[in-house]
Tab-separated table of C-alpha atoms and ligand atoms in Angstrom:
chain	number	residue	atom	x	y	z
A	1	UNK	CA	14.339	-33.374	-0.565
A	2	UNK	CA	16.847	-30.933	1.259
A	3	UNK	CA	18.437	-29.098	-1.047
A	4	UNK	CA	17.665	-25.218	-1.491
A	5	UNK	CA	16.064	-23.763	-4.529
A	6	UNK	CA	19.635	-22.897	-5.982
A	7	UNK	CA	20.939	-26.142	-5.389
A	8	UNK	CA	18.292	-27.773	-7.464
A	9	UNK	CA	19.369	-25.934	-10.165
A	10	UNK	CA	22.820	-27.137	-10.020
A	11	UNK	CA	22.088	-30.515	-9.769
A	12	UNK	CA	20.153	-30.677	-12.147
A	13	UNK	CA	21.691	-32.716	-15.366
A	14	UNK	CA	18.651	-34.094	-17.456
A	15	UNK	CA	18.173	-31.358	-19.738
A	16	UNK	CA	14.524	-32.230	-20.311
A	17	UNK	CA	14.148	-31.954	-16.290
A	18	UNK	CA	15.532	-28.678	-16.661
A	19	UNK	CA	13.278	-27.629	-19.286
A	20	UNK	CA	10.643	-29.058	-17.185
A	21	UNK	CA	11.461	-26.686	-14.399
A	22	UNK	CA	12.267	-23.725	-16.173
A	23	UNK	CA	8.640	-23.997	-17.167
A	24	UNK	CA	6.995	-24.196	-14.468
A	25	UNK	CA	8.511	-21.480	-12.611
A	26	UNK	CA	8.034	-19.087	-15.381
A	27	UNK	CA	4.243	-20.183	-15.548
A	28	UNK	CA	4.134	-20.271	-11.285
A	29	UNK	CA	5.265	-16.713	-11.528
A	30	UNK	CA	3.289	-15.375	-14.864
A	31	UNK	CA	-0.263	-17.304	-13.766
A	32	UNK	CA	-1.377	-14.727	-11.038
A	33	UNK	CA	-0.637	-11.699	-13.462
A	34	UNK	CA	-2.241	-13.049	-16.575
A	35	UNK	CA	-5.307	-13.508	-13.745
A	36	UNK	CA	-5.451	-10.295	-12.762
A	37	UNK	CA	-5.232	-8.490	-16.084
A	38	UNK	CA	-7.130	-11.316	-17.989
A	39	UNK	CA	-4.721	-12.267	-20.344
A	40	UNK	CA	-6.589	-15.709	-20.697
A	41	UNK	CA	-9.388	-16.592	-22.739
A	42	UNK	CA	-12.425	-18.393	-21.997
A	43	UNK	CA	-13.451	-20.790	-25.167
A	44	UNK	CA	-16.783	-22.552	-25.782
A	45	UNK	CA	-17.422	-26.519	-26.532
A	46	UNK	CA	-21.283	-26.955	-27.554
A	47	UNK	CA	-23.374	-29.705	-26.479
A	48	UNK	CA	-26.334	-30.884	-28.078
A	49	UNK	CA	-29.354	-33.588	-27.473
A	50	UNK	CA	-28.047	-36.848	-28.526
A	51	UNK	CA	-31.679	-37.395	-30.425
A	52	UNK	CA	-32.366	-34.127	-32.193
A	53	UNK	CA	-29.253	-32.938	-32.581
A	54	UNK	CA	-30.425	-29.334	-31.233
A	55	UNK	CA	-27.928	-27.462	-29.248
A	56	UNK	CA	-28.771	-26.991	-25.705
A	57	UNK	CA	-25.172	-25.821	-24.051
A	58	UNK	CA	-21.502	-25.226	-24.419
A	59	UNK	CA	-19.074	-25.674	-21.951
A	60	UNK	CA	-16.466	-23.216	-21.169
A	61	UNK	CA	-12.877	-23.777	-21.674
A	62	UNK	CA	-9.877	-22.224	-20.281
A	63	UNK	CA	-7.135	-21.015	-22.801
A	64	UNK	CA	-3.798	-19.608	-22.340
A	65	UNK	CA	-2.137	-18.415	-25.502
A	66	UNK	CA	1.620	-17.854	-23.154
A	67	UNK	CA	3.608	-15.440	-24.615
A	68	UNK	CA	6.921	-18.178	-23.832
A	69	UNK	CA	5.629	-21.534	-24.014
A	70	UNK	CA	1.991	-20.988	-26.200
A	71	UNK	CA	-0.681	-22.932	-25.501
A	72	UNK	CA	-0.708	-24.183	-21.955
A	73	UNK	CA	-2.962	-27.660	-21.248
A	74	UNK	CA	-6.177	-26.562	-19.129
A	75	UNK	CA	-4.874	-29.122	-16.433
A	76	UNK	CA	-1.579	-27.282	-15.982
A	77	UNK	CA	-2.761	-24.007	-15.289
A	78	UNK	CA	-5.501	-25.740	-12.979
A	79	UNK	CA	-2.845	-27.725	-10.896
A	80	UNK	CA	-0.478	-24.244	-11.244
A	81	UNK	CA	-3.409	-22.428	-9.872
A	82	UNK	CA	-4.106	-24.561	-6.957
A	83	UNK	CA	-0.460	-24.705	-5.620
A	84	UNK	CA	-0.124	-20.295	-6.681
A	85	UNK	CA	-3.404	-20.123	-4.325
A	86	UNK	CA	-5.106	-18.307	-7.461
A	87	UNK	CA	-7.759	-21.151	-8.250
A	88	UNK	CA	-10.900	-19.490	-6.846
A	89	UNK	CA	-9.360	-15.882	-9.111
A	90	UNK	CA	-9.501	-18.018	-11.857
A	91	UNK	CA	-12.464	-19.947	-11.003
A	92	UNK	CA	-14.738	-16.671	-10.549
A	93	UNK	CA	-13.153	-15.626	-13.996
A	94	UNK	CA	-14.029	-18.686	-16.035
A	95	UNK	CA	-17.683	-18.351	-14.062
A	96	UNK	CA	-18.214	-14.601	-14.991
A	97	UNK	CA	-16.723	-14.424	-18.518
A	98	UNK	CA	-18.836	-17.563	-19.325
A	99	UNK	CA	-22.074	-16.368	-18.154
A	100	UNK	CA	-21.394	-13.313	-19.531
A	101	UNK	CA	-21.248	-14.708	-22.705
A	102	UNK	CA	-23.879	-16.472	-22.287
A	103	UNK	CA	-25.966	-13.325	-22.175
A	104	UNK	CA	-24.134	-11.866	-25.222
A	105	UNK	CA	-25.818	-15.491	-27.049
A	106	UNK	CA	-29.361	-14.495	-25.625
A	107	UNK	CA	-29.477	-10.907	-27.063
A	108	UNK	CA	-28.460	-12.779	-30.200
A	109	UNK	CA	-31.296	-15.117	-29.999
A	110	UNK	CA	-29.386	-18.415	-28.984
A	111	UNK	CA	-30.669	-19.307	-25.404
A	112	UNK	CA	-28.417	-21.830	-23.887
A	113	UNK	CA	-27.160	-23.149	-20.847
A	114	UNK	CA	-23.496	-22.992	-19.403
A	115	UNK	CA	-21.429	-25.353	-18.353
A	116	UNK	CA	-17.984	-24.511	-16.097
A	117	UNK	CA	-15.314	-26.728	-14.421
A	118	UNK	CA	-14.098	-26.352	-10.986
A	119	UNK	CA	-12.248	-28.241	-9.097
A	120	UNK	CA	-11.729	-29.579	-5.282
A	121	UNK	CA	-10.099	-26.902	-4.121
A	122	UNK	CA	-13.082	-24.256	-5.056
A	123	UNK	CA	-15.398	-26.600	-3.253
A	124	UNK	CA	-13.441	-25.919	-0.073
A	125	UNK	CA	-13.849	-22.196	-0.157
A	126	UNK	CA	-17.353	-21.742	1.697
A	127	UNK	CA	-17.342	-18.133	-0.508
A	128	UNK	CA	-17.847	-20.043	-3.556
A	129	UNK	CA	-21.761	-19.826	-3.275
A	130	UNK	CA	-22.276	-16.393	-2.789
A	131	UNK	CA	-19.716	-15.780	-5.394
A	132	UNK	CA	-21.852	-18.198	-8.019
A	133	UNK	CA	-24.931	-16.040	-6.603
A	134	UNK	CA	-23.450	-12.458	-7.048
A	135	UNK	CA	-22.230	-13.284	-10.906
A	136	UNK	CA	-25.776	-15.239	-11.439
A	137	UNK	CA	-27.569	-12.142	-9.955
A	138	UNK	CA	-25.208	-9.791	-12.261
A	139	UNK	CA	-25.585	-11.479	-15.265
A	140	UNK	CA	-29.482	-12.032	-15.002
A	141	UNK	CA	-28.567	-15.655	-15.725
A	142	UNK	CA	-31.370	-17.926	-14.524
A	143	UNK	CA	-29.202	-20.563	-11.459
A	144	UNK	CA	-30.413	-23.677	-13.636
A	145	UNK	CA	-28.761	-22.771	-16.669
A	146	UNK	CA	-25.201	-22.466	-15.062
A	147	UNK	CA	-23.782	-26.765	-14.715
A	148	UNK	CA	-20.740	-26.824	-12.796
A	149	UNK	CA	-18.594	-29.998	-13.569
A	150	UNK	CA	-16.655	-31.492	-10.685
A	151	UNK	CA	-14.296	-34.137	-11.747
A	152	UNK	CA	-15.087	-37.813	-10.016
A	153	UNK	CA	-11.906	-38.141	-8.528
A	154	UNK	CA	-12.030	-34.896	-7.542
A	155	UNK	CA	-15.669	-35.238	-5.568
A	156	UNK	CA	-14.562	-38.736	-3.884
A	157	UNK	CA	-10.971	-37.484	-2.754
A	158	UNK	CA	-12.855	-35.537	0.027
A	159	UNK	CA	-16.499	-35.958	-0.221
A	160	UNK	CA	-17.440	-34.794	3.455
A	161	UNK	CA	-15.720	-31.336	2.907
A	162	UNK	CA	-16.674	-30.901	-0.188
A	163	UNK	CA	-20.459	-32.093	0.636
A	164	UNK	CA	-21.541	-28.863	2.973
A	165	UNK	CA	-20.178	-26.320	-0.237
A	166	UNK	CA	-21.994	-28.663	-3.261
A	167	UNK	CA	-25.469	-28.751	-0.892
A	168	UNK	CA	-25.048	-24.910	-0.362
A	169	UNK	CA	-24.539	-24.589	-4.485
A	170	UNK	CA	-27.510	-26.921	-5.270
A	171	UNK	CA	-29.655	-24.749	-2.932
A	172	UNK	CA	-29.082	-22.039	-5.575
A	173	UNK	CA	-31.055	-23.879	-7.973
A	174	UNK	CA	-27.401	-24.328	-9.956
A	175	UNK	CA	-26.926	-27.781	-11.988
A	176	UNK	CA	-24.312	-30.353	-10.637
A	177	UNK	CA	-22.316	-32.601	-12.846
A	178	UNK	CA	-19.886	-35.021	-12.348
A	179	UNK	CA	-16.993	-35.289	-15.230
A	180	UNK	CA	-14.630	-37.819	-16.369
A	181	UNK	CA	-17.520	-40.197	-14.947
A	182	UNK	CA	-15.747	-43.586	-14.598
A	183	UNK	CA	-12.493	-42.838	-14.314
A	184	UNK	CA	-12.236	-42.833	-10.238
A	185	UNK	CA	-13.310	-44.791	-7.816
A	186	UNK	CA	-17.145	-44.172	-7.852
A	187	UNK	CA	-18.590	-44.894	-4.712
A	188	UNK	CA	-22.396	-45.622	-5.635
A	189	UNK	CA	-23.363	-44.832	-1.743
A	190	UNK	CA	-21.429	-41.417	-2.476
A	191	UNK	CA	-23.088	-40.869	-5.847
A	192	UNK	CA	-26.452	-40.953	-4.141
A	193	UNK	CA	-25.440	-38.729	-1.487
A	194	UNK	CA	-24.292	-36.033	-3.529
A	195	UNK	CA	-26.798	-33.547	-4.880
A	196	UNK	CA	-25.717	-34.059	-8.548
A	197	UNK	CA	-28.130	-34.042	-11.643
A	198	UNK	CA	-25.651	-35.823	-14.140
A	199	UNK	CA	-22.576	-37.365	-15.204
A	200	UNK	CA	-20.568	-37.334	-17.942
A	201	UNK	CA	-18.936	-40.008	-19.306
A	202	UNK	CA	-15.292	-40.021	-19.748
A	203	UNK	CA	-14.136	-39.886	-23.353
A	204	UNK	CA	-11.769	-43.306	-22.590
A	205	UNK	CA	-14.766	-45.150	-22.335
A	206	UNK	CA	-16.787	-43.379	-25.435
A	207	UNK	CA	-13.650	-43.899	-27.755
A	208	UNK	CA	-13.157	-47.250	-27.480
A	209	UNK	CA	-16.864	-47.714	-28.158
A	210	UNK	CA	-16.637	-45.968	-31.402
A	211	UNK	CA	-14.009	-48.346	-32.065
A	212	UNK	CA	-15.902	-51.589	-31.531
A	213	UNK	CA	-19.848	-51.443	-30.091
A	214	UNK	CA	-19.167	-54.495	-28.528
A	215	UNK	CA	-16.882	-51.857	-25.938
A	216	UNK	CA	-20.195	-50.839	-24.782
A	217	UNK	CA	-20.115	-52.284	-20.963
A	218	UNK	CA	-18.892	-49.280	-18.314
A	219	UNK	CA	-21.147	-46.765	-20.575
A	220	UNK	CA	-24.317	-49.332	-20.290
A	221	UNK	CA	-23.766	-49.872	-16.520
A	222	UNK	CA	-23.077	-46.050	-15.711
A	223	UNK	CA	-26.080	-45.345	-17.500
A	224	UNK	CA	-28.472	-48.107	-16.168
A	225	UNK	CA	-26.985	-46.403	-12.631
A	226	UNK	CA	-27.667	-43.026	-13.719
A	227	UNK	CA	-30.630	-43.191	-14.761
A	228	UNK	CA	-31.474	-45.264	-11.914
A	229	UNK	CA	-30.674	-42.116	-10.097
A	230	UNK	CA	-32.462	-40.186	-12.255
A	231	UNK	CA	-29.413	-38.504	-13.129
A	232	UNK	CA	-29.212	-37.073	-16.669
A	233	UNK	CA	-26.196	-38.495	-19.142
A	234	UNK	CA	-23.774	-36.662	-20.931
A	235	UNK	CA	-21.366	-38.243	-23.890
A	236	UNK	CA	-18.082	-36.744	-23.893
A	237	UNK	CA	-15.656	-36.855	-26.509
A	238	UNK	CA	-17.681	-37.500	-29.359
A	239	UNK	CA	-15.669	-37.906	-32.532
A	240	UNK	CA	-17.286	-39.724	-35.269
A	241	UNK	CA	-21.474	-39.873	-36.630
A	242	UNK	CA	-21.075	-43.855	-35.712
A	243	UNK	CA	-19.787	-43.167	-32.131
A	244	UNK	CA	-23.160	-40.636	-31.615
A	245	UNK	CA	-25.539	-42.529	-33.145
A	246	UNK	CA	-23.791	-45.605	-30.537
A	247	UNK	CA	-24.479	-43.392	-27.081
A	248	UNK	CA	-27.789	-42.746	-28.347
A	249	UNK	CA	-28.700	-45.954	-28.674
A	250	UNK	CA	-27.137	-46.860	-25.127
A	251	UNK	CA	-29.324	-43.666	-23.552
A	252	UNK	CA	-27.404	-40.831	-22.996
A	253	UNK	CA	-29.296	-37.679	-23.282
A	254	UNK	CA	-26.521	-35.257	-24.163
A	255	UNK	CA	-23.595	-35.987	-26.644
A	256	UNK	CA	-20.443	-33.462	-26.707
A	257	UNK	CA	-17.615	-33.955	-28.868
A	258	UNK	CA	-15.245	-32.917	-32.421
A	259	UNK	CA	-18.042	-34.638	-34.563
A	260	UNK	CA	-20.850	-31.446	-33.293
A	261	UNK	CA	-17.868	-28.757	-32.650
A	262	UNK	CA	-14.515	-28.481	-31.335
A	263	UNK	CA	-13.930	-25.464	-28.884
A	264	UNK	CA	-13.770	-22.139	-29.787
A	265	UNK	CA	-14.239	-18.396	-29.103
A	266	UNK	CA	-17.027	-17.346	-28.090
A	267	UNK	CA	-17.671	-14.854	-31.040
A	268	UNK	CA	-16.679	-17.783	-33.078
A	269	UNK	CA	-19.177	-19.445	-31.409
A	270	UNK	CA	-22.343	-17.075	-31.769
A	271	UNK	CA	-20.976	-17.549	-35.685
A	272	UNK	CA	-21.587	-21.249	-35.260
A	273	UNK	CA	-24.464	-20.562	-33.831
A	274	UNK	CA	-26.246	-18.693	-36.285
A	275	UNK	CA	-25.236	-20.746	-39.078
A	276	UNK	CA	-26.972	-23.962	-37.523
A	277	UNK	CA	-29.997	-23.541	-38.634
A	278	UNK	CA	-32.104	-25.553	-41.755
A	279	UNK	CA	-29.420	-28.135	-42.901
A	280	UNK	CA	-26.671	-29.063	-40.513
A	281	UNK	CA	-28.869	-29.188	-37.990
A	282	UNK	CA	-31.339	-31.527	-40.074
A	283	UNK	CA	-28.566	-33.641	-40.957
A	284	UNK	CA	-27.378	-34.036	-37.527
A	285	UNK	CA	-31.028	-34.743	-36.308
A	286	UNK	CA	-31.199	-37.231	-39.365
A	287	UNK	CA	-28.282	-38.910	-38.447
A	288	UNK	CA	-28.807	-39.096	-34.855
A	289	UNK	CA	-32.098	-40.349	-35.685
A	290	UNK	CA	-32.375	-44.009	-34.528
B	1	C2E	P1	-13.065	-31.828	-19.496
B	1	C2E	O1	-13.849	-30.974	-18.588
B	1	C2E	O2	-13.374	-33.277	-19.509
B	1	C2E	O3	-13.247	-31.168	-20.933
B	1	C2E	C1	-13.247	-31.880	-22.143
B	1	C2E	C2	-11.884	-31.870	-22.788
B	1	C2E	O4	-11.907	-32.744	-23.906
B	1	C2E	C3	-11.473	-30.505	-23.348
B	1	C2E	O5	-10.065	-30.447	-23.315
B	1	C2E	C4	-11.962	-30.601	-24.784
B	1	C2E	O6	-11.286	-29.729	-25.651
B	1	C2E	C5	-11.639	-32.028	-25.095
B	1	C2E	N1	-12.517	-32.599	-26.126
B	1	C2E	C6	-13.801	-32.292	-26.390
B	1	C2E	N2	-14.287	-33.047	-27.390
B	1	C2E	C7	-13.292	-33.861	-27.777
B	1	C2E	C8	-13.198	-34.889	-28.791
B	1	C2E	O7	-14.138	-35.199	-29.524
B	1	C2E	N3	-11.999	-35.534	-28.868
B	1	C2E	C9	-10.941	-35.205	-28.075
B	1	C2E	N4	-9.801	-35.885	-28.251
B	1	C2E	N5	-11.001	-34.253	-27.121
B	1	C2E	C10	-12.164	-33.590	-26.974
B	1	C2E	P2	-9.273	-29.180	-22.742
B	1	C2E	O8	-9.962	-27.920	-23.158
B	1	C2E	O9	-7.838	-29.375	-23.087
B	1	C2E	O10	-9.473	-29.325	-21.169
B	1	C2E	C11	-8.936	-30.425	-20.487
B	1	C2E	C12	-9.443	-30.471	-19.073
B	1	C2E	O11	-8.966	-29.333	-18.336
B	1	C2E	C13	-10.955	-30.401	-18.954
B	1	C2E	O12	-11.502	-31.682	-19.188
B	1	C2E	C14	-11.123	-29.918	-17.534
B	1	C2E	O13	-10.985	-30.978	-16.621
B	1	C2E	C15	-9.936	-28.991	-17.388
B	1	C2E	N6	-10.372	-27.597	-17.616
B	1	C2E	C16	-10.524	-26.914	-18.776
B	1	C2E	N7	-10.936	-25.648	-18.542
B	1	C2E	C17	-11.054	-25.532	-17.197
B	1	C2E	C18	-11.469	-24.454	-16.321
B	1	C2E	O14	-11.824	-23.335	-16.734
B	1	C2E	N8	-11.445	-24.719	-14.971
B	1	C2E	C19	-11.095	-25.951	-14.484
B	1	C2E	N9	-11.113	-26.137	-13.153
B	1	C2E	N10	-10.724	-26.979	-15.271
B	1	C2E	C20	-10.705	-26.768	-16.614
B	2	MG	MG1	-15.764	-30.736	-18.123
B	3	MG	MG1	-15.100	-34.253	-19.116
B	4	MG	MG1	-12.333	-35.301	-19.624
């Protein structure tokens, strides 16, 4: 495409492409100012053992409440990010708010682990490491109770590259997990190679199976090959008591989804926290109880 920047514009005749780029030029020019003054918010999914029902972790969510457009899909500001060159600003962000939090839930007497996305691009900054190790070091937060989730298409677009940064991360003693598990292109030769401890499932493939159990083939296979692996297995997207009790049966380990908790703020989620105790957690463990 040739034309300049103010051409565009006056080509432009589908309103809804308009709108389209309206909006991401305000957000392409707003995104590295909400990072530096932190005018995002880091929310918190909890994840529990697919067998007891206890609550082991929470994964961290971005959220940006814009002051234009509202709320802004996580994937947006993520692909925004990568092409402002302020992904590894917002990565370190996510990372230190979350296992600050984290701490926050320990001196409250909830103890559990903390799961962050990142994405290709933070796996091809060397730094990335060192930073994980400075905010792990800061936030007395033991390196095996921070999971970083690395999308499957996002490992196997450039394993090799990425491969040197995710050996240097495991070193640290820091959990590896790969998201959106069945989705890509999984390369089992890859899978093996990589110095993950688990995958998640993607929710595709955990919806339709709370739809029908006889949908139950990718999530059998992945976990046969997991497991194999001796890789640990995570149910995302969990939405119904049938759909749990389902993964539970098929062997996952971990389930994560509306049915447990929808995301929320972290206070909110110390809240949550406190009040499962006795019942709800009984009646989960009950219920997942096979
Ligand atoms: P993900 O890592 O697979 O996270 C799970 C997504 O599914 C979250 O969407 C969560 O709110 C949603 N979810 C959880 N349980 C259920 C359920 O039972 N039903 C349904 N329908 N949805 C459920 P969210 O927060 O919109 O994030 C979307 C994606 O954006 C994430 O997918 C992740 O890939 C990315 N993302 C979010 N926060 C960050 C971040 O801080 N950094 C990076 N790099 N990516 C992020
Ligand atoms: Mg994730
Ligand atoms: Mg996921
Ligand atoms: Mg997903």
């Amino acid at each position: 495409y040739a034309a300049k920047a103010g051409a565009t514009r006056v080509s432009v005749y589908r309103p809804e492409d308009s709108g389209a780029t309206h909006r991401r030029l305000v957000l392409a020019g707003d995104l590295p100012r909400a990072i530096e003054h932190h005018r995002f918010e880091v929310w918190f999914q909890p994840q529990a053992e697919s067998d007891t029902g206890r609550v082991t972790s929470a994964e961290a969510l971005l959220r940006w409440d814009h002051p234009e457009f509202g709320f802004v899909p996580p994937p947006e500001i993520i692909s925004i990010a990568e092409r402002t060159g302020t992904i590894r600003a917002l990565t370190d962000a996510v990372i230190s708010d979350a296992l600050h939090q984290r701490a926050t839930w320990a001196a409250a007497g909830h103890l559990l682990d903390i799961a962050v996305n990142i994405t290709p691009a933070d796996l091809r900054d060397a730094d990335l490491p060192a930073a994980v190790a400075r905010m792990l070091a800061e936030t007395g937060t033991p390196p095996a109770a921070l999971t970083l989730e690395i999308t499957e298409s996002g490992v196997m677009t450039d394993p090799e590259r990425c491969l040197a940064v995710l050996d240097a991360l495991a070193a640290l003693g820091v959990r590896l997990s790969v998201d959106d598990f069945g989705t890509g292109y999984s390369s089992l030769a890859y899978l093996e190679r990589l110095p993950v401890n688990e995958v998640k499932i993607d929710r595709s493939f955990v919806q339709r199976l709370e739809l029908s159990e006889h949908d139950a083939t990718v999530i059998r296979a992945t976990v046969a090959l997991a497991h194999d692996l001796g890789l640990h297995v995570v149910a995302e997207g969990i939405e119904t008591r049938v759909g749990w009790e389902r993964v539970a049966t098929l062997g996952c380990e971990q389930i994560q989804g509306y049915h447990l908790a929808r995301p929320m703020p972290g206070s909110k989620t110390l809240e949550w926290l406190a009040a499962d105790t006795g019942e709800r957690a009984h009646e989960r463990a009950a219920a997942a109880h096979l």
